[in-house]
Tab-separated table of C-alpha atoms in Angstrom:
chain	number	residue	atom	x	y	z
G	1	MET	CA	-16.250	-26.508	-0.414
G	2	ALA	CA	-14.135	-28.872	-2.495
G	3	TYR	CA	-12.890	-25.914	-4.538
G	4	ARG	CA	-11.662	-24.241	-1.385
G	5	TYR	CA	-9.605	-27.286	-0.439
G	6	ALA	CA	-8.278	-27.602	-3.994
G	7	VAL	CA	-7.193	-23.945	-4.057
G	8	ALA	CA	-5.623	-24.276	-0.594
G	9	GLY	CA	-3.761	-27.411	-1.683
G	10	LEU	CA	-2.543	-25.699	-4.853
G	11	GLY	CA	-1.388	-22.734	-2.763
G	12	LEU	CA	0.588	-25.008	-0.447
G	13	VAL	CA	2.209	-26.778	-3.392
G	14	LEU	CA	3.189	-23.452	-4.974
G	15	MET	CA	4.569	-22.189	-1.657
G	16	GLY	CA	6.668	-25.325	-1.380
G	17	LEU	CA	7.915	-24.864	-4.942
G	18	GLY	CA	8.766	-21.229	-4.207
G	19	GLY	CA	10.644	-22.229	-1.050
G	20	ALA	CA	12.597	-24.898	-2.935
G	21	LEU	CA	13.526	-22.399	-5.651
G	22	LEU	CA	14.495	-19.827	-3.028
G	23	VAL	CA	16.898	-22.228	-1.306
G	24	GLN	CA	18.597	-22.993	-4.639
G	25	GLN	CA	19.502	-19.324	-5.219
G	26	PRO	CA	23.091	-18.176	-4.572
G	27	SER	CA	21.974	-15.628	-1.937
G	28	PRO	CA	18.566	-16.693	-0.646
G	29	TRP	CA	18.720	-14.370	2.374
G	30	ARG	CA	18.721	-11.262	0.181
G	31	ILE	CA	15.589	-12.468	-1.598
G	32	ALA	CA	13.957	-13.448	1.689
G	33	LEU	CA	14.801	-10.021	3.100
G	34	TRP	CA	13.230	-8.335	0.066
G	35	LEU	CA	10.084	-10.471	0.449
G	36	ALA	CA	9.904	-9.589	4.148
G	37	GLY	CA	10.231	-5.918	3.225
G	38	ALA	CA	7.332	-6.315	0.783
G	39	VAL	CA	5.193	-7.707	3.599
G	40	VAL	CA	6.151	-4.780	5.840
G	41	VAL	CA	5.321	-2.252	3.091
G	42	HIS	CA	1.980	-3.930	2.472
G	43	ASP	CA	0.950	-4.330	6.106
G	44	GLY	CA	2.440	-1.069	7.329
G	45	LEU	CA	1.599	1.281	4.457
G	46	ILE	CA	-0.693	0.007	1.719
G	47	ALA	CA	-3.325	-1.796	3.827
G	48	PRO	CA	-3.732	1.014	6.410
G	49	LEU	CA	-4.046	3.574	3.595
G	50	VAL	CA	-6.758	1.550	1.851
G	51	ILE	CA	-8.591	1.067	5.164
G	52	ALA	CA	-8.366	4.803	5.927
G	53	VAL	CA	-9.787	5.713	2.513
G	54	ALA	CA	-12.573	3.166	2.956
G	55	ALA	CA	-13.421	4.591	6.372
G	56	LEU	CA	-13.338	8.151	5.019
G	57	THR	CA	-15.608	7.373	2.067
G	58	ALA	CA	-18.019	5.519	4.361
G	59	ALA	CA	-18.045	8.432	6.820
G	60	LEU	CA	-18.771	10.863	3.992
G	61	GLY	CA	-21.609	8.647	2.795
G	62	LEU	CA	-20.120	8.179	-0.667
G	63	ARG	CA	-21.501	5.237	-2.609
G	64	LEU	CA	-18.351	4.867	-4.756
G	65	ARG	CA	-16.194	3.263	-2.105
G	66	GLY	CA	-14.811	0.541	-4.381
G	67	VAL	CA	-13.249	2.873	-6.939
G	68	PRO	CA	-10.767	4.657	-4.652
G	69	ARG	CA	-9.947	1.407	-2.862
G	70	ALA	CA	-9.244	-0.365	-6.148
G	71	ALA	CA	-7.113	2.545	-7.353
G	72	LEU	CA	-5.104	2.527	-4.122
G	73	ILE	CA	-4.585	-1.234	-4.256
G	74	VAL	CA	-3.323	-1.042	-7.853
G	75	ALA	CA	-1.134	2.001	-7.114
G	76	GLY	CA	0.297	0.343	-4.002
G	77	SER	CA	1.074	-2.863	-5.873
G	78	VAL	CA	2.784	-0.999	-8.712
G	79	THR	CA	4.757	1.052	-6.188
G	80	ALA	CA	5.879	-2.041	-4.278
G	81	ILE	CA	7.169	-3.574	-7.510
G	82	ALA	CA	8.846	-0.332	-8.618
G	83	LEU	CA	10.568	0.437	-5.298
G	84	PRO	CA	13.893	-1.353	-5.932
G	85	PRO	CA	14.801	0.625	-9.080
G	86	LEU	CA	13.301	3.815	-7.626
G	87	LEU	CA	15.362	3.608	-4.428
G	88	ARG	CA	18.630	2.498	-6.048
G	89	PRO	CA	21.233	5.176	-5.290
G	90	GLY	CA	22.839	6.614	-8.408
G	91	GLY	CA	22.781	5.002	-11.806
G	92	ALA	CA	23.692	1.473	-12.734
G	93	ALA	CA	27.331	0.734	-13.594
G	94	ASN	CA	26.113	-0.716	-16.884
G	95	PRO	CA	23.398	1.570	-18.359
G	96	THR	CA	21.945	-1.275	-20.431
G	97	VAL	CA	20.933	-3.139	-17.264
G	98	VAL	CA	18.411	-0.491	-16.166
G	99	PRO	CA	17.891	1.599	-19.310
G	100	LEU	CA	14.560	3.212	-18.410
G	101	ASP	CA	13.642	6.337	-16.472
G	102	TYR	CA	11.793	4.534	-13.674
G	103	LEU	CA	10.761	7.639	-11.742
G	104	ARG	CA	9.126	9.228	-14.796
G	105	ASN	CA	7.427	5.963	-15.773
G	106	TRP	CA	6.183	5.392	-12.216
G	107	LEU	CA	4.748	8.920	-12.103
G	108	LEU	CA	3.037	8.390	-15.475
G	109	THR	CA	1.591	5.112	-14.219
G	110	MET	CA	0.284	6.782	-11.051
G	111	ALA	CA	-1.296	9.523	-13.192
G	112	ALA	CA	-2.926	6.888	-15.427
G	113	ILE	CA	-4.333	5.078	-12.382
G	114	ALA	CA	-5.708	8.345	-10.973
G	115	LEU	CA	-7.214	9.260	-14.347
G	116	ALA	CA	-8.829	5.835	-14.716
G	117	ALA	CA	-10.289	6.103	-11.199
G	118	ALA	CA	-11.617	9.609	-11.914
G	119	LEU	CA	-13.174	8.498	-15.222
G	120	CYS	CA	-14.746	5.453	-13.588
G	121	THR	CA	-16.117	7.596	-10.761
G	122	ALA	CA	-17.529	10.144	-13.221
G	123	ALA	CA	-19.091	7.437	-15.383
G	124	ARG	CA	-20.703	5.746	-12.387
G	125	ALA	CA	-21.969	9.067	-11.044
G	126	ALA	CA	-23.529	9.876	-14.430
G	127	LEU	CA	-25.555	6.645	-14.504
G	128	PRO	CA	-29.163	6.840	-13.409
G	129	ARG	CA	-29.624	5.669	-9.833
G	130	GLY	CA	-31.442	2.432	-10.711
G	131	THR	CA	-28.722	1.180	-13.063
G	132	ARG	CA	-25.819	1.581	-10.655
G	133	ARG	CA	-24.377	-1.468	-8.953
G	134	ARG	CA	-23.401	-1.201	-5.306
G	135	SER	CA	-19.656	-1.235	-4.745
């Protein structure tokens, strides 16, 4: 129980530090707006999608529920981080500021996540029934 209070206290301290750093920025409202948008994307898109996949896998009786959920959580987190450069209209005025092809790299990352989830699912399905852990 003491660990729980210590982690909660550390979280409050870090939130206070983040708030103090936010106020010191030249345009804190833009950052706050971006953070609010991240909450909306998480609560309005990522979380319902993960819940829907969990409900679907449970309804189908699949025992590998954790793998697709984990893949969706990772893919959603990567997408939330990649959204600003993906949604930026046109190119940057200075090409050295954003020199990478973010759409291609995001698609490659999504493919890698899907491949890892498929390999993990195949490996877990190949294990004998007694050696599998419940997910």
